[in-house]
PDB file of C-alpha atoms in Angstrom:
ATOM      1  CA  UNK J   1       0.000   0.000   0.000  1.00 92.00           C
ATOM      2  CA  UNK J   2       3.072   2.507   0.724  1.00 94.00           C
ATOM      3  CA  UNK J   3       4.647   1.606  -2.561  1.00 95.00           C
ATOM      4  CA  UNK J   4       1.581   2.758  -4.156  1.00 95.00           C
ATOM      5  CA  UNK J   5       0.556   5.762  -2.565  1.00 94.00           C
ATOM      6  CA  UNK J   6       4.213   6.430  -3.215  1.00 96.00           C
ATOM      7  CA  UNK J   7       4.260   5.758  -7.003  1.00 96.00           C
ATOM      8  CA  UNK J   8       0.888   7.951  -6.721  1.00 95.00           C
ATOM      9  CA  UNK J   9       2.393  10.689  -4.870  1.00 96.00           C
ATOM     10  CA  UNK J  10       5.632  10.497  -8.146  1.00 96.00           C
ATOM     11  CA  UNK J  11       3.488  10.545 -10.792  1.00 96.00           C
ATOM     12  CA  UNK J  12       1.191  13.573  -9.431  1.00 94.00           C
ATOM     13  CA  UNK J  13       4.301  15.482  -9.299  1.00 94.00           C
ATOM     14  CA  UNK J  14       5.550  14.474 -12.491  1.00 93.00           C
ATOM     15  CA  UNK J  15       2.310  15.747 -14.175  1.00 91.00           C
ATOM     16  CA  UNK J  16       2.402  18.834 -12.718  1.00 89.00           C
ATOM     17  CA  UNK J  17       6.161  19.043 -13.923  1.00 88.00           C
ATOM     18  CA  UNK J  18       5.369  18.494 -17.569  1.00 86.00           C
ATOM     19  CA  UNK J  19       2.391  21.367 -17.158  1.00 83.00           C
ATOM     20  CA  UNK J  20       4.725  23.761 -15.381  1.00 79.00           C
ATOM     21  CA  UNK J  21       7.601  23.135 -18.271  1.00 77.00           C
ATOM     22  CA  UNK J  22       5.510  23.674 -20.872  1.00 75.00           C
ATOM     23  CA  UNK J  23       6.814  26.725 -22.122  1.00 70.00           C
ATOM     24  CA  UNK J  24       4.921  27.040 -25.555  1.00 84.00           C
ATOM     25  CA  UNK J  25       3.676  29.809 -27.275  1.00 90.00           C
ATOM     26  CA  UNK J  26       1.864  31.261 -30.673  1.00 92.00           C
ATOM     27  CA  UNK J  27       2.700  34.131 -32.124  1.00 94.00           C
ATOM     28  CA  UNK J  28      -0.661  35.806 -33.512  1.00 95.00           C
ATOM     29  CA  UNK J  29      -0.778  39.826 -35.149  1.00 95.00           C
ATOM     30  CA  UNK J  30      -3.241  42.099 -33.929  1.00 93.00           C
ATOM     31  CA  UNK J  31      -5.305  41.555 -36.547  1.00 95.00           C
ATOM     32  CA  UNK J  32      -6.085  37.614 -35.388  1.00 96.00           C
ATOM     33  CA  UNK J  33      -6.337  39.414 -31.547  1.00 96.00           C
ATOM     34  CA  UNK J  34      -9.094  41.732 -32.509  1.00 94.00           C
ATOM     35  CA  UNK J  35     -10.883  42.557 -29.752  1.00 93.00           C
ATOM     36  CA  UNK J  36      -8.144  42.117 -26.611  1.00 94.00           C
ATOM     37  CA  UNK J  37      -7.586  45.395 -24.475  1.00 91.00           C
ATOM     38  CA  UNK J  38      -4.735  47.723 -25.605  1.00 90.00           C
ATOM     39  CA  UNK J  39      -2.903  47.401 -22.119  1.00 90.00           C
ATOM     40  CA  UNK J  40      -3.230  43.240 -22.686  1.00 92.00           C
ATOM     41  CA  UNK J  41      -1.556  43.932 -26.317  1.00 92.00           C
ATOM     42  CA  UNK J  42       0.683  46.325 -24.570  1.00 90.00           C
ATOM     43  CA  UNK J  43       1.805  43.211 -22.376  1.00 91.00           C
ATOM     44  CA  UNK J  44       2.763  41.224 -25.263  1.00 93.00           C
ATOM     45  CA  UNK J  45       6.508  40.639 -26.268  1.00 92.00           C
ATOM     46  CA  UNK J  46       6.461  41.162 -29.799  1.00 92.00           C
ATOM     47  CA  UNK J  47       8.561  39.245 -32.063  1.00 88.00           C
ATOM     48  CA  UNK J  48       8.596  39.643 -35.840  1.00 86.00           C
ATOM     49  CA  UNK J  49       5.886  42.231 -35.966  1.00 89.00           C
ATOM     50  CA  UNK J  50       3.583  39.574 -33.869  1.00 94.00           C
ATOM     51  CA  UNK J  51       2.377  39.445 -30.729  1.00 94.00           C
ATOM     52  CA  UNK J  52       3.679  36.532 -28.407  1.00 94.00           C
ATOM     53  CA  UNK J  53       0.959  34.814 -26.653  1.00 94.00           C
ATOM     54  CA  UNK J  54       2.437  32.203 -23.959  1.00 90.00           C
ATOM     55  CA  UNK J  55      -0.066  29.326 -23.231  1.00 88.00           C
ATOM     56  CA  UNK J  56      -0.718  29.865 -19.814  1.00 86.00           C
ATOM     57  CA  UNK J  57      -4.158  31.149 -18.043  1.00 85.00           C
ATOM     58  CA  UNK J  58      -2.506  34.765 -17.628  1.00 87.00           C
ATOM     59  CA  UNK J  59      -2.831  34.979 -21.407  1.00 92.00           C
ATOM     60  CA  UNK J  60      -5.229  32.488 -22.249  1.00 92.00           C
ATOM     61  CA  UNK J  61      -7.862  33.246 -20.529  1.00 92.00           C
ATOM     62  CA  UNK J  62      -8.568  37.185 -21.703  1.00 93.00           C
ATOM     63  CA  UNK J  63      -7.981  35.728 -25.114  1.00 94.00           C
ATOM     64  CA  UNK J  64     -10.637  33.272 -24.782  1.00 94.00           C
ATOM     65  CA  UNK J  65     -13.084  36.195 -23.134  1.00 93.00           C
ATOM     66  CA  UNK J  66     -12.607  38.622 -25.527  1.00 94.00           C
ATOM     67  CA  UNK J  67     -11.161  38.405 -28.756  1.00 94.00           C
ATOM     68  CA  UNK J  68     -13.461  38.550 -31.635  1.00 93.00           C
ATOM     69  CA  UNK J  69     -12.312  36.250 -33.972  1.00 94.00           C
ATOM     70  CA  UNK J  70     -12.948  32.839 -33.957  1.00 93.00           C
ATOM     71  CA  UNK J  71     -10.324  30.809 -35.106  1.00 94.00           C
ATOM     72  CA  UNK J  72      -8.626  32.420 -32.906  1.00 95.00           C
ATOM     73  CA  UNK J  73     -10.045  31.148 -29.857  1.00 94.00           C
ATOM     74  CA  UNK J  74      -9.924  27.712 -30.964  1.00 94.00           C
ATOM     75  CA  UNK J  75      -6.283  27.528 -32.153  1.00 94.00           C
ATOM     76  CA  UNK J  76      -5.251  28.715 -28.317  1.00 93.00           C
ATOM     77  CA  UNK J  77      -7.743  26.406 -26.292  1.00 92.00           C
ATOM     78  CA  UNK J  78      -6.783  23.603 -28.901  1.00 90.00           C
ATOM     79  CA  UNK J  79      -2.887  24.364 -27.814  1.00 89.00           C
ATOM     80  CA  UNK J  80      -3.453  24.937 -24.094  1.00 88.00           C
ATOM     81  CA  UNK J  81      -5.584  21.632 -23.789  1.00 85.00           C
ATOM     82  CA  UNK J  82      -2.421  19.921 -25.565  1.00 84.00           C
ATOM     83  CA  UNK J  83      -0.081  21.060 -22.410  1.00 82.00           C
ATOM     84  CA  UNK J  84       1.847  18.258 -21.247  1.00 79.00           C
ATOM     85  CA  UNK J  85       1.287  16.201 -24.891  1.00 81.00           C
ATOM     86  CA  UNK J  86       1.371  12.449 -24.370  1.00 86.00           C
ATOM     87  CA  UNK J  87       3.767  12.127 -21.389  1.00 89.00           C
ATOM     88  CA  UNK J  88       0.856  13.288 -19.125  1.00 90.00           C
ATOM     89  CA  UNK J  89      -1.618  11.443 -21.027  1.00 91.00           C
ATOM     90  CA  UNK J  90       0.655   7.965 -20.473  1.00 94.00           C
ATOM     91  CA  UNK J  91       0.559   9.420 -16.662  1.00 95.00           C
ATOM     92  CA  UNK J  92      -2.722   9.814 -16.303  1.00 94.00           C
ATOM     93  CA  UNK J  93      -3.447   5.911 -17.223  1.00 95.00           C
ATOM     94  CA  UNK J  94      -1.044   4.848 -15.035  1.00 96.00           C
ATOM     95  CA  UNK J  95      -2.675   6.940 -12.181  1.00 96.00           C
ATOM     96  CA  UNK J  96      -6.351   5.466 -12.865  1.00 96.00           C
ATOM     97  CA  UNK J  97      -4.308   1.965 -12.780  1.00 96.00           C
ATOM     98  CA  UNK J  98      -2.123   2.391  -9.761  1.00 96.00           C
ATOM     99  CA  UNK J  99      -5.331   3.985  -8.063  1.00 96.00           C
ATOM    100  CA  UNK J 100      -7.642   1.433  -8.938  1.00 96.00           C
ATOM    101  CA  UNK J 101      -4.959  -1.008  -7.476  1.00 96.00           C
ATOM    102  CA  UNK J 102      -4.638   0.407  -4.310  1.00 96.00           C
ATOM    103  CA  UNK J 103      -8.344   1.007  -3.861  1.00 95.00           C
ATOM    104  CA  UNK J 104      -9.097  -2.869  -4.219  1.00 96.00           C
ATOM    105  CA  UNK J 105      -6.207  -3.642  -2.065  1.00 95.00           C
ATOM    106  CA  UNK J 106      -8.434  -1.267   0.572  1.00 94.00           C
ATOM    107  CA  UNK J 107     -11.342  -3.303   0.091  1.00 94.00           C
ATOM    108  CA  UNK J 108     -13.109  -1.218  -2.308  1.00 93.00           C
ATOM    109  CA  UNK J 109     -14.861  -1.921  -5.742  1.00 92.00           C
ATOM    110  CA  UNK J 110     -12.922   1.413  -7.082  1.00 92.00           C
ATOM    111  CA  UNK J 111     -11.250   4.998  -6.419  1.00 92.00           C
ATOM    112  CA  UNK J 112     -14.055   6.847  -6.419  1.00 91.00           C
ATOM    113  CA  UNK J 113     -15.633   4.653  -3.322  1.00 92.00           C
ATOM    114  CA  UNK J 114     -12.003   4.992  -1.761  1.00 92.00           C
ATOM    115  CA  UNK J 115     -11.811   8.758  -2.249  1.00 90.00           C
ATOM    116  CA  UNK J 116     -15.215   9.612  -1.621  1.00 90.00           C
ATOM    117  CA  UNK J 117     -15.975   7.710   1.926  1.00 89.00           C
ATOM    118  CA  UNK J 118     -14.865  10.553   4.379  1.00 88.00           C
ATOM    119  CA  UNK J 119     -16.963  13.108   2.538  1.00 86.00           C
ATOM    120  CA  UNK J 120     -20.264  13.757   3.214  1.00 84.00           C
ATOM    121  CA  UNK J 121     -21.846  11.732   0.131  1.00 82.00           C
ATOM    122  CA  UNK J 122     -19.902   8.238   1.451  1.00 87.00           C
ATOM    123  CA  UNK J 123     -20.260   6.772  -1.919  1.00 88.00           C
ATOM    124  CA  UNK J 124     -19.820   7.102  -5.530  1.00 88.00           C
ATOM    125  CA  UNK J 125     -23.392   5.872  -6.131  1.00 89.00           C
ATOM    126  CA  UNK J 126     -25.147   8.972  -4.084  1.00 90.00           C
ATOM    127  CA  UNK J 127     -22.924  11.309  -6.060  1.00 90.00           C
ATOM    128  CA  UNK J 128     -23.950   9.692  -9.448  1.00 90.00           C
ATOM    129  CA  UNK J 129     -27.694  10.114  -8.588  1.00 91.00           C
ATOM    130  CA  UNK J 130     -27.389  13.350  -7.150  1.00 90.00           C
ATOM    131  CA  UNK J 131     -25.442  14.171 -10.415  1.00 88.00           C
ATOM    132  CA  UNK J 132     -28.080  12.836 -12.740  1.00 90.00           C
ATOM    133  CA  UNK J 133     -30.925  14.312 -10.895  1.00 90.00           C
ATOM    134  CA  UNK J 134     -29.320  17.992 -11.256  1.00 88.00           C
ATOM    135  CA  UNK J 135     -28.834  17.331 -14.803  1.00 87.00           C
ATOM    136  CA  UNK J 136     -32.435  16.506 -15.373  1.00 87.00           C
ATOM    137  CA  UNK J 137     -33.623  19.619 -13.176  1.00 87.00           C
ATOM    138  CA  UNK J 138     -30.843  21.878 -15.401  1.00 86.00           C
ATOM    139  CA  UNK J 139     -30.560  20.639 -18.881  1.00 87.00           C
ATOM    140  CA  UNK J 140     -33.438  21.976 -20.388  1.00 88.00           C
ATOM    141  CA  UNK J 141     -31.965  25.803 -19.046  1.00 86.00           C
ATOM    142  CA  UNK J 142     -28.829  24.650 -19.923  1.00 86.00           C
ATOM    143  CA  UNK J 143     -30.213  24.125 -23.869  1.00 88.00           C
ATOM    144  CA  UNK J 144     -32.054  27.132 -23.813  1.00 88.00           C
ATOM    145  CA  UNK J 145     -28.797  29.410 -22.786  1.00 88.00           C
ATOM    146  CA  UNK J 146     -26.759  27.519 -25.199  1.00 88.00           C
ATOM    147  CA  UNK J 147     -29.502  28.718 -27.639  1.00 90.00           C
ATOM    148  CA  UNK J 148     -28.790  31.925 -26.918  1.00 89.00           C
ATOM    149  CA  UNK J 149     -25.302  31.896 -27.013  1.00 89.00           C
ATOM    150  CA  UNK J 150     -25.742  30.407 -30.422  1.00 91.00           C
ATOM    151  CA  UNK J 151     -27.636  32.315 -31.867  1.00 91.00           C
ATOM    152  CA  UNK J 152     -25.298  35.207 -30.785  1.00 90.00           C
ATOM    153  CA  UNK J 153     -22.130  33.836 -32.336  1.00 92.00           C
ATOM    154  CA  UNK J 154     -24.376  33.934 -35.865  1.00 92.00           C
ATOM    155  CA  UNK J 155     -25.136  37.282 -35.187  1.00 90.00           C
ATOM    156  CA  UNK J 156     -21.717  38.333 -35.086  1.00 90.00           C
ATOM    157  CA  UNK J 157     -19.762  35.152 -36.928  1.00 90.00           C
ATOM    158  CA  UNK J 158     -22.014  33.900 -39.235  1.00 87.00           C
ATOM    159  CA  UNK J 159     -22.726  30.048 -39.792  1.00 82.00           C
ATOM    160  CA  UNK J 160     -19.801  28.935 -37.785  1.00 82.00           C
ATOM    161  CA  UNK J 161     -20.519  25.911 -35.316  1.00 88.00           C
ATOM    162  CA  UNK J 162     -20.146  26.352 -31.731  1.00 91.00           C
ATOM    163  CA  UNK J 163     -17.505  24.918 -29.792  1.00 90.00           C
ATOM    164  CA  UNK J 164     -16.119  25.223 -26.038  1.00 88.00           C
ATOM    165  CA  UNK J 165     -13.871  27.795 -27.283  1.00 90.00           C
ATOM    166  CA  UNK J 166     -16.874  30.086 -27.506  1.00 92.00           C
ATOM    167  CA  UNK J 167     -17.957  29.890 -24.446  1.00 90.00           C
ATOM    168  CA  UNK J 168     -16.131  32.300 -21.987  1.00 90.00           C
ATOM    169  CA  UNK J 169     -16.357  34.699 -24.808  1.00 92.00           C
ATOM    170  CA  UNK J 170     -20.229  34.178 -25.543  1.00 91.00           C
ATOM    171  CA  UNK J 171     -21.126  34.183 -22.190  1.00 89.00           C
ATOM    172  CA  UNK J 172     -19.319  37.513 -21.707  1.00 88.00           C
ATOM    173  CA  UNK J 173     -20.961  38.986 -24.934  1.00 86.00           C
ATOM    174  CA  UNK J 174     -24.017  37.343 -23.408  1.00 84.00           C
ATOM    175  CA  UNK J 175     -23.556  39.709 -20.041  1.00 82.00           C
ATOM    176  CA  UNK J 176     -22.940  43.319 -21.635  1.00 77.00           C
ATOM    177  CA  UNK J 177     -25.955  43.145 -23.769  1.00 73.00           C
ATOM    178  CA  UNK J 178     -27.771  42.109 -20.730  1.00 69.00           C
ATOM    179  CA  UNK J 179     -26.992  45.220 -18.939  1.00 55.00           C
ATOM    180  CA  UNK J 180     -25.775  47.409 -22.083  1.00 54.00           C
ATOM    181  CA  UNK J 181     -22.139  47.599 -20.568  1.00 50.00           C
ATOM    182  CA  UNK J 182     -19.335  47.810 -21.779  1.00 54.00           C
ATOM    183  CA  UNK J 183     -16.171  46.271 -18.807  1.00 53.00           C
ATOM    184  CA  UNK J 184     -13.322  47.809 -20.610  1.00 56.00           C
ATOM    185  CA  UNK J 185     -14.859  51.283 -20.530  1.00 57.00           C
ATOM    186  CA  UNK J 186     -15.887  50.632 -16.603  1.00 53.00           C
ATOM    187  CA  UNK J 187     -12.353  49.357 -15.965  1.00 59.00           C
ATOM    188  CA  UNK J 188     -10.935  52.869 -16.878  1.00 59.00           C
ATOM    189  CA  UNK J 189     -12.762  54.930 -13.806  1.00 56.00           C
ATOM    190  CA  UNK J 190     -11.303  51.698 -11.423  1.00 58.00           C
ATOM    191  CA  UNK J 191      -7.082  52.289 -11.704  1.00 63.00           C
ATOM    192  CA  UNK J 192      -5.510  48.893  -9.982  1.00 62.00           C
ATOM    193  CA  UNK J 193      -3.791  51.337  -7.134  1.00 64.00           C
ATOM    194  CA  UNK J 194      -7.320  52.659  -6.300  1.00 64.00           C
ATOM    195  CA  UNK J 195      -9.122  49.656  -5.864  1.00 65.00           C
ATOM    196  CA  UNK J 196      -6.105  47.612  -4.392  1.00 68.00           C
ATOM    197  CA  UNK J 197      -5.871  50.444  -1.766  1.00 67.00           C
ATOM    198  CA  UNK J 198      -9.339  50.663  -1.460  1.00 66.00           C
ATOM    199  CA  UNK J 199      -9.505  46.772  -0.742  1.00 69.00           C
ATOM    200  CA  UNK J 200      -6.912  47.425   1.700  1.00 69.00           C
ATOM    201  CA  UNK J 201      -8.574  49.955   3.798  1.00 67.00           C
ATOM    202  CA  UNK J 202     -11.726  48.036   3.641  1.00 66.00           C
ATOM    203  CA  UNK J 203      -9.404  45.010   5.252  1.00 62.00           C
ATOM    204  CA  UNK J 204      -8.032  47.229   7.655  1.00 64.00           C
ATOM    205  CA  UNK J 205     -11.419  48.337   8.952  1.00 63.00           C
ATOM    206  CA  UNK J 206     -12.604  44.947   9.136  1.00 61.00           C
ATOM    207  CA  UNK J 207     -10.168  43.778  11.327  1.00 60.00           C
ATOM    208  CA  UNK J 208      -9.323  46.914  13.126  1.00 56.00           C
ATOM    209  CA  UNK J 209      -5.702  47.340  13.038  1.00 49.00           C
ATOM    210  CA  UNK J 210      -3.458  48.928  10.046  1.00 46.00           C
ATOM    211  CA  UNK J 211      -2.112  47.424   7.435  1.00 45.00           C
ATOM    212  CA  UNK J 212       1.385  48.771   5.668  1.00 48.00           C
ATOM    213  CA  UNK J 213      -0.548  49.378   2.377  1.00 44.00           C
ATOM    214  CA  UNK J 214       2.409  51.141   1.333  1.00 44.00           C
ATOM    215  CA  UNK J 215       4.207  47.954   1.193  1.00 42.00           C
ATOM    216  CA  UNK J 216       2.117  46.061  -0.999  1.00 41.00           C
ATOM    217  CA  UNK J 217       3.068  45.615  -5.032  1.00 44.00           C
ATOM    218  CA  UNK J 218       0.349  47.429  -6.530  1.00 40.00           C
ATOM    219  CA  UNK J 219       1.158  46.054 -10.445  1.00 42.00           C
ATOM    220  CA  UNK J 220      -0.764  43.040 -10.551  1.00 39.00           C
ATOM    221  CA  UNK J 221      -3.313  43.497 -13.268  1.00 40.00           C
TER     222      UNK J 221
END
């Protein structure tokens, strides 16, 4: 049982090794990143009159929220989902494997009855049913917002199909015409220094002592 929880613990770190190390990137123009924020552009190392758009969530994410253009989107979630290539893939089977093994050696059918006994469900059966019985109370919302995002992406892409690389950005689109707003204007009367600091005093009031705001790095973005 050691020997396995130790070959667990190896692999675990090894996977989040090859993610870490995977220092890919695409380099797009601005043309292919219409739509991203001039201070996110601004951010980008540029390199051969491109921008240089690493494949991690500090870039990948805003890209996926906001850029119009659609290939786009889907030619940085199709790299970022590759991250780790097959190493972590041949990891991840030897995980379910080596799990599975040390689960029966418990006494359990599988991992998930393993895993799940201390928490408050007890068994992987409960948190099937509860699962299926949410998706029959939410599906038929969940079709009707996917409508909607749909029908959306035609009115601004045409007759494309609809992937999961659409759907931070749809479901942002989906937002500002809900409430007519527009986040990038908004973002301008909120400077980071102001609202850090304001966050700060807010904290310090809270817990009634004072914090050394001056100390803290106000350039995150």
């Amino acid at each position: 049982m050691e020997k396995l929880k130790s070959l667990i613990d190896d692999l675990n770190l090894k996977y989040i090794q090859n993610m870490n190390d995977f220092t890919k990137f695409l380099l797009l123009s601005e043309e292919e990143l219409a739509g991203m924020p001039l201070e996110f552009l601004k951010d980008l190392e540029e390199t051969d009159g491109k921008r240089k758009v690493l494949l991690t969530g500090y870039h990948v994410t805003p890209i996926l929220e906001h850029c119009r253009v659609g290939s786009t989107r889907k030619q940085i979630a199709v790299a970022y989902g590759q991250k780790g290539g097959k190493q972590n893939v041949a990891i991840l089977e030897k995980l379910v494997q080596i799990r599975h093994r040390l689960a029966r050696l418990l006494g359990y059918s599988n991992y998930s009855d393993f895993a799940i006994e201390p928490r408050m469900a007890m068994t992987s059966r409960k948190v099937l049913e509860f699962l299926e019985e949410m998706s029959e109370q939410l599906s038929d919302l969940a079709n009707r917002e996917l409508t909607v995002l749909k029908e959306l992406k035609m009115k601004e892409e045409g007759d494309a199909q609809f992937g999961m690389e659409d759907l931070l950005y749809y479901m942002k689109r989906g937002e500002q015409h809900k409430v007519d707003l527009d986040i990038g204007e908004i973002k301008r009367y909120f400077p980071v220094k102001l609202v850090i600091s304001g966050m700060l005093k807010m904290f310090q009031d809270l817990f009634g002592r004072i914090l050394p705001i001056k100390h803290y790095n106000t350039t995150i973005h």
